[in-house]
Amino acid sequence: MDRKNKQGLTEKEFLEQYDPSQFDRPSVTVDMLVFSIDEEEVKNYRKLPKKQLRVLLVKRKDHPDIGQWALPGGFVRTSENFEEAVARELKEETNVENIYMEQLYTWGEVKRDLRTRIISVAYMALINSASQNLMGGSDAEDAKWFTLDSQVIKEKKVVPENCNNTKKLVKLTLKDEENEITSLIEITRSLQGKSIKETRQIIKNDGLAFDHGKIIEYGIERLRDKIERTDIAFSLMPELFTLTELQKVYEIILGRELLTANFRRKISRMVEETDEIKKDGDVGHRPSKLYRFNQNWMVEEPNY
Amino acid sequence: MDRKNKQGLTEKEFLEQYDPSQFDRPSVTVDMLVFSIDEEEVKNYRKLPKKQLRVLLVKRKDHPDIGQWALPGGFVRTSENFEEAVARELKEETNVENIYMEQLYTWGEVKRDLRTRIISVAYMALINSASQNLMGGSDAEDAKWFTLDSQVIKEKKVVPENCNNTKKLVKLTLKDEENEITSLIEITRSLQGKSIKETRQIIKNDGLAFDHGKIIEYGIERLRDKIERTDIAFSLMPELFTLTELQKVYEIILGRELLTANFRRKISRMVEETDEIKKDGDVGHRPSKLYRFNQNWMVEEPNY
DNA sequence: ATAATAGTGTCTTTCAGACAGTATAGT
DNA sequence: ACTATACTGTCTGAAAGACACTATTAT
């Protein structure tokens, strides 16, 4: 088509004279929320190791928020798709590849970064514990895993008779051997038109850079939602695992205990029994069978 | 904190010398997918008017894709949040305010726009039919409502024995009195790590600009998902409505018929009966009661 | 035997699907 | 009476929740 615009230009001519720098543009970054599951070393005779949810953070080496901990990420190169940018950064930081990844949300509040208008396209990634200690890229000196704990501190109705106007205070606690980071996020639900609108606000930030507390909190909620409705949890598991280990992962993410019998019934179609049995540190109780993820669970009929 | 970075600058000094233009930045737009429900005029004696899903499109007046139809949207001003940008554009185009709105997804493929790297933060908005014909802002000359129909043309397994590798072909048909636009989208689901990854590709585009076919298709899927799990549907309804009207809205969006008794049971807690009765064009059958949305359905106990 | 975990059977409740049946308006 | 829509009652089966019970290991 050689159709011309108001200035009398064809598409080809238009594209040749197009100068993006005539508009004031925001900067665009990708940030990654990388989750994995940690096994706490417990030497108690007989007891199973406790599991914990972990998040990868890097220490900022420059302004703004120098010295604070941030989600790994960086500016999007103009020649690179988001997924490529995320994968590249993740490879550099943790040496992990070929993992589950999904776009979380795009944060773009005008004042979220002191430098200039910076928009952050956040991704969530899940990696399994087997590949946990593989950090060691060039950028990785200050990349560390932090155990993550999220707790609802307070929940209240703003207008007593209207239950669609609530505020919830969530406290995030991130720890490693040396550091303890906390962040208080206030989540407000209010009626927008006829549907509920959720907004997050940082109340207190002790060690976390930018608005990354919001991103982490939002990521946990997404993870919670998806673990109940999809097979996303298996991205956190190693090739072989016991059903109890799997249950612990669900329990940590959901933040509540599950009844074993019901849990097993629910996930039964997603797993495949193997001949193997968990050996290593097992002591003093019935050994458990090892299972693997059943890729085709969506389309197999139940056996009755 | 007056901590200094490697160049020996304090945060204040750093921010003063910060020049965003030293990095090559993509441009950022917001695009809006605005849904509403249309009542087709049917003059058949007795028959109820058919309902249809509609989408708002604007005709492009400049390159690239001049003359094609696109989602309303525009470049994000540096001083403006996404929601503000979306609300402003929507007000300009349709004169509608205070509606339900949520972020859909951010599209950022390198080659999605011919001009330069353009990232689009897409929002979905729902407006009720009552405010349907309120267009007439300055930008609105070429803004029009199109009825939207989405149909699965083909569904196949790529690898027969692996059911997690499927391709689905969806045909979008958008019509108004003068135009008929079609778009073919191929949705590929493949196993990425241990979870399913979904990607969309435009196969054929007849009248739609850019990759907006993908955005529309993705929006319908989100709408379908949310209408079953939330009260989002009421954003498409006027203040007062009959349960049959509500059911039709569900049916159009879900693309299948529902059983009346079950539907009413399911939504019963979300609605409130009024004393009023639908009058206007009713002929030849039992008149129906009018209902309104019950804002507090989430927290009320069922009455038994 | 005991402690600790692994694993199963079954009763109950809740909810979605199917379908038959009744109700009420205008012509 | 007929037609088209409005609205309800109830049977069914699937899935989720609760809980009691059995199994197996090292010390």
XYZ file of C-alpha atoms (C1' of nucleotides) in Angstrom:
662
model
C 0.000 0.000 0.000
C 1.365 3.363 -0.950
C -1.179 5.345 0.946
C -0.004 8.784 2.056
C -0.549 10.540 5.351
C -1.502 14.170 5.996
C 2.032 15.332 5.338
C 1.937 13.555 2.000
C 4.422 10.889 3.019
C 4.258 7.215 2.099
C 4.866 4.708 4.857
C 8.449 4.245 3.707
C 9.154 7.959 3.706
C 7.454 8.320 7.065
C 9.575 5.631 8.671
C 12.751 7.142 7.273
C 12.048 10.501 8.852
C 10.699 9.104 12.123
C 12.729 10.269 15.088
C 11.789 8.664 18.377
C 13.868 11.140 20.349
C 11.372 13.895 19.636
C 9.231 12.470 22.399
C 10.237 12.395 26.010
C 10.476 8.723 26.846
C 10.597 6.825 30.113
C 13.297 4.223 30.688
C 12.325 0.560 30.783
C 13.780 -2.150 32.976
C 12.960 -5.771 33.642
C 13.056 -7.004 37.219
C 12.958 -10.637 38.223
C 11.444 -12.211 41.241
C 13.187 -15.574 41.504
C 11.720 -18.059 43.936
C 13.175 -21.317 45.113
C 12.808 -23.684 48.039
C 15.480 -24.088 50.637
C 16.170 -26.960 52.974
C 17.111 -25.758 56.380
C 19.805 -27.914 57.915
C 18.396 -29.566 60.992
C 20.454 -32.083 62.824
C 17.780 -33.216 65.220
C 17.686 -36.943 65.317
C 14.831 -38.227 63.170
C 13.231 -34.878 62.325
C 12.800 -33.936 58.690
C 14.523 -30.775 57.477
C 12.280 -27.744 57.383
C 11.715 -26.073 54.054
C 11.655 -22.392 53.331
C 10.799 -20.108 50.479
C 13.723 -18.140 49.135
C 14.130 -15.090 46.946
C 17.195 -13.918 45.063
C 18.373 -10.379 45.782
C 21.383 -8.339 44.706
C 23.088 -5.576 46.587
C 22.980 -2.253 44.798
C 26.420 -0.890 44.012
C 25.393 2.561 42.853
C 22.889 5.279 43.520
C 20.035 5.430 44.054
C 19.448 3.192 47.077
C 23.109 2.237 47.155
C 23.788 -0.586 49.573
C 20.152 -1.669 49.632
C 19.013 -5.038 48.340
C 17.061 -5.189 45.091
C 15.547 -7.670 42.715
C 17.991 -8.601 39.976
C 17.204 -6.815 36.759
C 18.380 -4.153 34.418
C 17.604 -1.934 31.514
C 16.033 -3.554 28.499
C 18.277 -3.371 25.476
C 16.479 -2.093 22.416
C 17.312 -5.215 20.455
C 16.134 -7.686 23.054
C 12.732 -9.068 24.044
C 11.718 -9.035 27.704
C 12.069 -12.774 28.071
C 15.512 -12.653 26.539
C 16.531 -9.852 28.871
C 15.236 -11.733 31.898
C 16.893 -14.973 30.846
C 20.169 -13.223 30.163
C 20.234 -11.448 33.503
C 19.251 -14.586 35.328
C 21.965 -16.581 33.606
C 24.500 -13.937 34.550
C 23.397 -13.824 38.166
C 22.638 -17.408 38.989
C 23.806 -19.488 36.055
C 20.373 -21.031 35.815
C 18.689 -21.673 32.488
C 15.533 -23.096 31.026
C 13.230 -22.423 33.892
C 9.635 -21.474 34.360
C 9.040 -17.795 33.912
C 6.000 -15.572 33.589
C 5.287 -11.892 33.362
C 3.994 -10.569 36.657
C 3.002 -6.962 36.278
C 4.366 -3.687 35.010
C 5.083 -1.001 37.544
C 5.162 2.511 36.232
C 4.386 5.022 38.949
C 5.908 8.355 38.069
C 7.988 8.760 41.218
C 9.028 5.163 41.769
C 12.635 5.909 40.892
C 14.531 9.056 41.761
C 16.570 9.164 38.580
C 13.882 9.576 35.985
C 10.647 7.927 34.964
C 11.536 4.261 35.082
C 9.069 1.587 34.154
C 9.665 -1.909 35.402
C 8.274 -4.976 33.701
C 8.445 -7.566 36.462
C 8.794 -11.283 35.823
C 8.462 -14.140 38.226
C 10.702 -17.180 37.873
C 10.720 -20.488 39.709
C 13.767 -22.687 39.998
C 14.193 -25.991 41.717
C 16.327 -26.559 44.739
C 18.705 -28.842 42.875
C 20.188 -25.905 41.017
C 20.269 -23.697 44.039
C 23.917 -22.987 44.633
C 25.011 -22.410 41.086
C 25.662 -18.721 41.392
C 28.979 -17.380 40.251
C 28.598 -15.218 37.176
C 30.354 -11.922 36.828
C 27.560 -9.847 38.322
C 26.974 -12.295 41.077
C 29.342 -11.153 43.780
C 26.558 -9.570 45.687
C 23.708 -11.819 44.687
C 22.305 -13.819 47.559
C 19.395 -16.003 48.485
C 17.177 -14.678 51.244
C 14.575 -16.726 53.042
C 11.234 -15.065 52.682
C 8.469 -14.880 55.210
C 5.275 -12.953 54.639
C 2.863 -12.266 57.431
C -0.421 -10.442 57.686
C -0.050 -8.038 60.586
C -3.362 -6.286 60.581
C -6.597 -6.439 58.705
C -9.327 -3.897 59.053
C -12.404 -2.552 57.436
C -12.141 1.125 56.722
C -15.843 1.696 56.511
C -17.369 -0.769 58.945
C -20.602 -1.356 57.099
C -18.939 -1.613 53.715
C -16.770 -4.670 53.538
C -15.320 -3.784 50.196
C -13.112 -1.168 51.708
C -10.392 -2.936 53.595
C -6.777 -2.374 54.426
C -4.333 -5.163 55.057
C -0.834 -4.755 56.415
C 1.688 -7.331 55.264
C 5.141 -7.674 56.718
C 7.865 -9.202 54.596
C 10.923 -10.563 56.341
C 13.955 -11.529 54.291
C 16.941 -13.121 55.961
C 20.286 -14.562 55.145
C 23.212 -15.349 57.440
C 24.219 -11.710 57.744
C 21.242 -9.588 56.872
C 17.687 -9.133 57.944
C 15.487 -7.048 55.708
C 11.922 -6.078 56.457
C 9.267 -4.287 54.512
C 5.759 -3.248 55.430
C 3.233 -3.155 52.625
C -0.272 -1.836 52.950
C -2.775 -3.378 50.590
C -5.926 -1.402 50.050
C -8.995 -2.908 48.466
C -11.609 -0.464 47.411
C -14.613 -0.462 45.190
C -13.752 0.989 41.809
C -16.887 1.240 39.770
C -18.373 -2.169 40.489
C -15.256 -4.204 40.983
C -12.597 -4.347 43.598
C -9.399 -2.451 43.003
C -6.254 -3.413 44.854
C -3.408 -1.005 45.458
C -0.177 -1.481 47.339
C 1.738 1.089 49.279
C 5.060 0.807 51.034
C 4.761 1.877 54.662
C 8.218 1.038 55.853
C 11.264 -0.223 54.031
C 14.276 -1.475 55.884
C 16.903 -2.629 53.431
C 14.880 -3.153 50.261
C 15.476 -0.857 47.287
C 12.838 1.064 45.339
C 9.323 -0.367 45.397
C 10.589 -3.927 45.244
C 8.693 -4.834 48.380
C 5.479 -4.368 46.438
C 6.715 -6.577 43.640
C 7.688 -9.335 46.045
C 4.366 -9.172 47.851
C 2.450 -9.220 44.605
C 4.549 -12.158 43.435
C 3.711 -14.194 46.515
C 0.021 -13.596 45.958
C 0.320 -14.697 42.342
C 2.270 -17.758 43.417
C -0.369 -18.635 46.012
C -3.133 -18.246 43.487
C -1.398 -20.331 40.858
C -0.202 -23.132 43.080
C -3.801 -23.980 43.857
C -4.983 -23.906 40.278
C -2.036 -25.101 38.201
C 0.984 -27.401 38.310
C 3.361 -24.494 38.866
C 4.690 -26.007 42.091
C 6.621 -28.663 40.231
C 8.956 -26.022 38.872
C 10.213 -25.694 42.416
C 10.814 -29.418 42.804
C 13.786 -31.555 41.811
C 13.369 -34.420 39.371
C 12.461 -36.881 42.122
C 10.708 -35.984 45.326
C 8.544 -37.472 48.047
C 4.919 -36.496 48.463
C 5.662 -35.110 51.887
C 8.295 -32.812 50.416
C 5.784 -31.652 47.840
C 3.208 -31.045 50.530
C 5.666 -28.946 52.536
C 6.211 -26.745 49.487
C 2.480 -26.186 49.155
C 2.217 -25.450 52.854
C 5.013 -22.889 52.863
C 3.591 -21.018 49.923
C 0.007 -21.131 51.096
C 1.014 -20.357 54.649
C -1.201 -23.015 56.201
C -1.190 -26.714 56.931
C -2.882 -29.213 54.675
C -4.407 -32.560 55.511
C -2.209 -35.261 54.045
C -4.944 -37.512 52.736
C -6.724 -34.688 50.931
C -3.531 -33.236 49.577
C -2.486 -36.553 48.095
C -5.849 -37.038 46.497
C -5.702 -33.607 44.950
C -2.242 -33.891 43.403
C -2.416 -37.610 42.635
C -2.973 -37.122 38.933
C -0.044 -34.748 38.626
C 2.535 -37.231 39.853
C 3.923 -40.553 38.747
C 5.219 -43.131 41.195
C 8.750 -44.409 40.623
C 10.364 -47.618 41.868
C 12.802 -45.661 43.932
C 12.697 -44.943 47.610
C 14.146 -42.030 49.490
C 17.279 -43.194 51.225
C 19.809 -40.605 52.263
C 19.292 -39.189 55.712
C 16.263 -41.249 56.542
C 16.143 -42.548 60.022
C 13.683 -43.998 62.393
C 10.576 -44.168 60.264
C 8.972 -45.744 57.253
C 10.869 -44.746 54.104
C 8.951 -42.829 51.464
C 8.519 -43.507 47.793
C 9.900 -41.091 45.260
C 7.652 -39.539 42.654
C 8.170 -37.514 39.536
C 6.013 -34.942 37.766
C 3.527 -36.428 35.325
C 3.616 -34.140 32.314
C 0.385 -35.426 30.857
C -1.848 -35.147 33.888
C -4.130 -32.668 32.162
C -5.367 -35.175 29.625
C -5.341 -38.469 31.432
C -8.563 -39.874 32.718
C -8.732 -40.833 36.348
C -8.425 -44.549 37.058
C -11.250 -45.958 39.067
C 22.677 8.792 54.156
C 25.573 10.438 52.450
C 27.087 7.277 51.203
C 29.193 7.710 48.057
C 29.404 5.503 45.008
C 32.478 4.365 43.099
C 32.804 7.729 41.396
C 32.775 9.376 44.784
C 29.370 10.974 44.329
C 26.690 11.313 46.969
C 23.166 10.403 46.000
C 22.303 14.040 45.471
C 25.308 14.654 43.236
C 24.581 11.451 41.350
C 20.999 12.442 40.632
C 22.065 15.874 39.449
C 24.438 14.465 36.866
C 22.133 11.612 35.812
C 21.294 11.799 32.130
C 18.742 9.276 30.967
C 19.430 10.004 27.332
C 22.792 8.256 27.543
C 20.888 4.986 27.231
C 18.963 3.956 24.187
C 15.383 3.756 25.372
C 12.281 2.165 23.898
C 9.076 4.176 23.637
C 6.173 3.294 25.898
C 2.479 3.404 25.049
C -0.680 2.367 26.821
C -3.347 0.592 24.808
C -6.865 -0.006 26.024
C -9.142 -2.860 25.294
C -12.595 -1.507 26.072
C -15.413 -4.024 26.245
C -19.097 -3.394 26.447
C -22.325 -5.210 25.731
C -24.543 -4.258 22.869
C -28.228 -4.875 22.369
C -28.957 -5.817 18.829
C -32.195 -4.285 17.667
C -34.604 -7.083 16.922
C -38.129 -6.245 15.994
C -39.426 -9.788 15.995
C -42.642 -9.919 17.893
C -41.997 -11.207 21.389
C -38.348 -12.189 20.961
C -35.810 -10.704 23.318
C -33.063 -8.582 21.815
C -29.815 -10.463 21.256
C -26.755 -9.236 23.067
C -23.263 -8.934 21.683
C -19.817 -8.201 22.950
C -18.326 -5.000 21.606
C -14.862 -3.511 21.433
C -13.851 0.078 20.854
C -11.476 0.716 17.955
C -10.060 3.842 16.349
C -9.004 4.326 12.777
C -5.336 5.146 12.400
C -4.756 8.499 10.739
C -1.028 8.227 10.244
C 1.677 5.742 9.441
C 2.346 3.030 10.242
C -0.750 0.961 9.472
C -2.588 4.053 8.289
C -6.270 3.377 7.678
C -6.243 0.238 9.812
C -8.220 -0.075 13.031
C -6.385 -0.056 16.322
C -7.030 -0.122 20.034
C -7.270 3.389 21.420
C -4.106 4.404 23.193
C -1.098 6.599 23.002
C 2.302 7.433 24.320
C 2.671 7.656 28.053
C 3.556 11.133 29.168
C 6.489 11.208 31.545
C 4.471 12.925 34.210
C 1.524 10.566 34.133
C 0.814 7.151 35.632
C -0.518 4.379 33.412
C -3.963 4.493 34.941
C -4.105 8.234 34.459
C -3.038 7.893 30.850
C -5.627 5.220 30.197
C -8.379 7.171 31.921
C -7.470 10.333 30.052
C -7.445 8.661 26.654
C -10.678 6.876 27.390
C -12.349 10.070 28.480
C -11.192 11.752 25.293
C -12.435 8.942 23.091
C -15.653 7.860 24.738
C -16.420 10.394 27.423
C -16.701 7.579 29.931
C -15.314 7.874 33.424
C -14.992 5.937 36.640
C -15.066 2.469 35.210
C -13.501 -0.848 35.953
C -9.991 -1.119 34.620
C -7.148 -3.576 35.039
C -3.713 -4.070 33.614
C -3.699 -6.877 31.082
C -0.192 -7.530 29.924
C 2.801 -5.711 28.543
C 3.776 -6.400 24.976
C 7.337 -5.658 24.076
C 8.479 -7.731 21.139
C 11.313 -5.978 19.381
C 9.701 -5.816 15.952
C 6.091 -5.220 16.934
C 6.148 -1.679 15.593
C 7.937 -0.501 12.483
C 8.887 2.895 13.851
C 11.117 1.948 16.710
C 11.046 -0.294 19.745
C 7.620 0.384 21.179
C 6.419 -1.234 24.343
C 2.718 -1.366 24.988
C 1.234 -1.674 28.437
C -2.242 -2.964 27.692
C -5.229 -2.325 29.933
C -8.661 -3.857 29.813
C -11.685 -1.759 30.677
C -15.330 -2.689 31.047
C -18.150 -0.231 30.639
C -21.848 -0.753 30.953
C -24.246 -0.496 28.094
C -26.006 2.499 29.558
C -23.086 4.730 28.714
C -22.591 3.220 25.313
C -23.194 6.062 22.904
C -21.406 8.789 24.729
C -18.580 9.207 22.279
C -17.833 12.617 20.935
C -14.537 13.927 22.211
C -12.023 15.574 19.963
C -10.162 12.402 19.064
C -13.336 10.485 18.576
C -14.207 11.129 14.970
C -12.938 7.756 13.972
C -13.643 5.836 17.131
C -16.260 3.162 16.699
C -17.754 0.199 18.463
C -17.239 -3.136 16.743
C -19.096 -6.292 17.639
C -16.613 -8.973 18.520
C -16.848 -12.640 17.793
C -14.092 -15.105 18.610
C -14.104 -18.597 17.279
C -11.760 -21.546 17.586
C -11.099 -22.742 14.063
C -8.703 -25.569 14.631
C -7.148 -27.357 17.511
C -4.390 -29.898 17.154
C -1.685 -31.698 18.999
C 1.700 -31.104 17.492
C 3.264 -34.172 18.991
C 0.473 -36.730 19.180
C 1.667 -38.537 22.280
C 2.542 -35.352 24.139
C -0.573 -33.411 24.932
C 1.276 -30.426 26.260
C 2.221 -29.336 22.790
C -0.870 -27.972 21.122
C -1.724 -25.320 18.615
C -5.043 -23.539 18.516
C -6.238 -21.245 15.761
C -8.596 -18.489 16.816
C -10.473 -16.278 14.398
C -11.557 -12.859 15.542
C -14.326 -11.129 13.635
C -15.044 -7.473 14.293
C -17.955 -5.773 12.596
C -19.712 -2.483 12.462
C -22.198 -1.196 9.901
C -19.511 -0.487 7.331
C -16.499 -2.578 8.191
C -15.623 -6.171 8.737
C -12.265 -6.898 10.257
C -10.806 -10.344 10.770
C -7.697 -11.612 12.441
C -6.271 -15.097 12.781
C -4.275 -15.799 15.906
C -2.352 -18.972 16.534
C -1.940 -19.896 20.171
C 0.831 -22.316 20.931
C 1.088 -24.112 24.226
C 4.346 -25.821 24.889
C 6.162 -27.240 27.843
C 8.667 -24.748 29.185
C 10.644 -26.336 31.958
C 7.834 -28.007 33.870
C 5.008 -25.621 33.154
C 3.003 -24.702 30.128
C 4.000 -21.648 28.163
C 1.502 -19.913 25.909
C 2.530 -17.794 22.962
C 0.427 -15.976 20.413
C 1.249 -15.357 16.804
C -0.668 -13.419 14.202
C -1.278 -15.544 11.140
C -3.458 -13.195 9.165
C -4.540 -9.663 9.800
C -7.244 -8.040 7.778
C -7.879 -4.523 8.997
C -6.357 -4.594 12.470
C -3.233 -2.552 13.172
C -0.017 -3.805 14.758
C -0.317 -6.840 17.030
C -3.629 -5.673 18.427
C -5.282 -8.931 17.446
C -3.155 -10.665 20.047
C -4.133 -8.158 22.696
C -7.819 -8.577 21.941
C -7.600 -12.348 21.989
C -5.671 -12.306 25.243
C -8.217 -9.914 26.705
C -11.113 -12.215 25.884
C -9.361 -15.085 27.600
C -8.764 -12.963 30.678
C -12.372 -11.852 30.626
C -13.584 -15.443 30.340
C -11.370 -16.507 33.205
C -12.431 -13.670 35.454
C -16.137 -13.794 34.764
C -16.233 -17.289 36.211
C -14.249 -16.451 39.299
C -15.134 -12.867 40.160
C -17.946 -10.330 39.948
C -16.350 -8.577 36.991
C -19.458 -9.107 34.843
C -21.415 -6.488 36.746
C -19.184 -3.787 35.330
C -20.829 -4.533 32.009
C -24.350 -4.213 33.421
C -26.510 -1.164 33.958
C -27.757 -0.270 37.435
C -30.838 -2.464 37.113
C -31.034 -5.628 35.066
C -32.940 -8.880 34.812
C -31.303 -12.191 35.579
C -31.861 -13.318 32.027
C -29.961 -10.314 30.745
C -27.140 -11.120 33.119
C -27.133 -14.707 31.952
C -26.894 -13.632 28.316
C -23.809 -11.598 29.154
C -22.185 -14.636 30.728
C -23.132 -16.741 27.748
C -21.701 -14.360 25.183
C -18.410 -14.062 26.973
C -18.064 -17.737 27.743
C -19.266 -18.716 24.281
C -21.653 -21.388 25.506
C -25.126 -21.739 26.888
C -25.788 -22.070 30.582
C -28.595 -23.796 32.398
C -30.820 -21.174 33.956
C -31.389 -22.871 37.286
C -27.693 -23.473 37.869
C -26.726 -20.016 36.733
C -29.155 -18.380 39.106
C -27.946 -20.461 41.983
C -24.364 -19.503 41.255
C -24.854 -15.740 41.040
C -27.635 -15.509 43.612
C -25.401 -14.059 46.316
C -24.041 -11.384 44.008
C -27.418 -9.814 43.298
C -30.119 -8.063 45.244
C -33.761 -8.210 44.252
C -35.545 -4.898 43.803
C -39.265 -4.152 43.867
C -39.211 -3.117 40.269
C -40.208 -5.095 37.262
C -38.957 -4.833 33.721
C -41.587 -3.056 31.683
C -40.540 -1.419 28.454
C -40.696 -3.650 25.426
C -42.014 -6.681 27.230
C -44.720 -8.541 25.481
C -46.335 -11.890 25.597
C -44.708 -13.468 28.583
C -44.236 -13.280 32.321
C -42.476 -10.038 33.235
C -39.137 -10.325 34.973
C -37.936 -8.784 38.183
C -35.129 -6.277 38.158
C -32.022 -6.876 40.218
C -29.039 -4.832 41.218
C -25.481 -5.758 42.093
C -24.977 -6.634 45.733
C -21.697 -4.997 46.694
C -21.284 -6.997 49.850
C -21.790 -10.485 48.468
C -18.294 -11.548 49.467
C -18.971 -11.281 53.170
C -22.603 -12.167 53.572
C -23.564 -15.565 54.787
C -26.005 -17.559 52.709
C -29.560 -17.534 54.006
C -31.016 -20.946 54.588
C 8.086 -50.518 72.751
C 8.483 -45.864 71.000
C 8.881 -41.978 68.167
C 8.461 -40.231 63.920
C 7.046 -40.212 59.425
C 4.407 -42.689 55.357
C 0.270 -43.770 53.563
C -5.088 -45.256 53.134
C -10.301 -45.590 53.774
C -14.447 -43.383 54.383
C -17.972 -40.219 56.132
C -19.690 -35.651 55.348
C -20.422 -31.339 53.174
C -20.425 -28.430 49.369
C -21.055 -27.349 44.759
C -21.774 -27.986 39.770
C -24.576 -30.274 36.105
C -28.960 -32.017 34.317
C -33.599 -31.785 33.834
C -38.406 -31.649 34.847
C -41.746 -28.840 36.305
C -44.542 -24.512 37.478
C -45.768 -19.372 36.658
C -47.389 -15.427 34.062
C -47.726 -12.166 30.659
C -49.989 -10.751 25.619
C -52.418 -12.236 21.742
C -55.335 -22.074 24.069
C -50.747 -20.867 22.648
C -46.230 -19.081 22.784
C -42.353 -17.205 24.741
C -40.070 -16.084 28.576
C -39.536 -16.247 33.986
C -38.478 -18.915 37.751
C -38.006 -23.186 41.124
C -37.208 -27.937 43.098
C -34.572 -31.812 43.255
C -31.732 -35.751 41.752
C -26.970 -36.834 40.673
C -22.168 -37.180 40.868
C -17.606 -34.928 41.605
C -14.605 -32.667 44.550
C -13.123 -30.707 49.057
C -12.785 -31.106 54.123
C -12.310 -33.807 58.361
C -10.636 -37.541 60.747
C -9.594 -42.118 62.151
C -6.869 -45.733 61.043
C -2.832 -48.809 59.356
C 2.304 -49.376 57.923
C 7.240 -49.232 58.409
C 11.562 -47.880 59.830
C 15.883 -47.091 63.537
C 16.878 -46.943 68.076
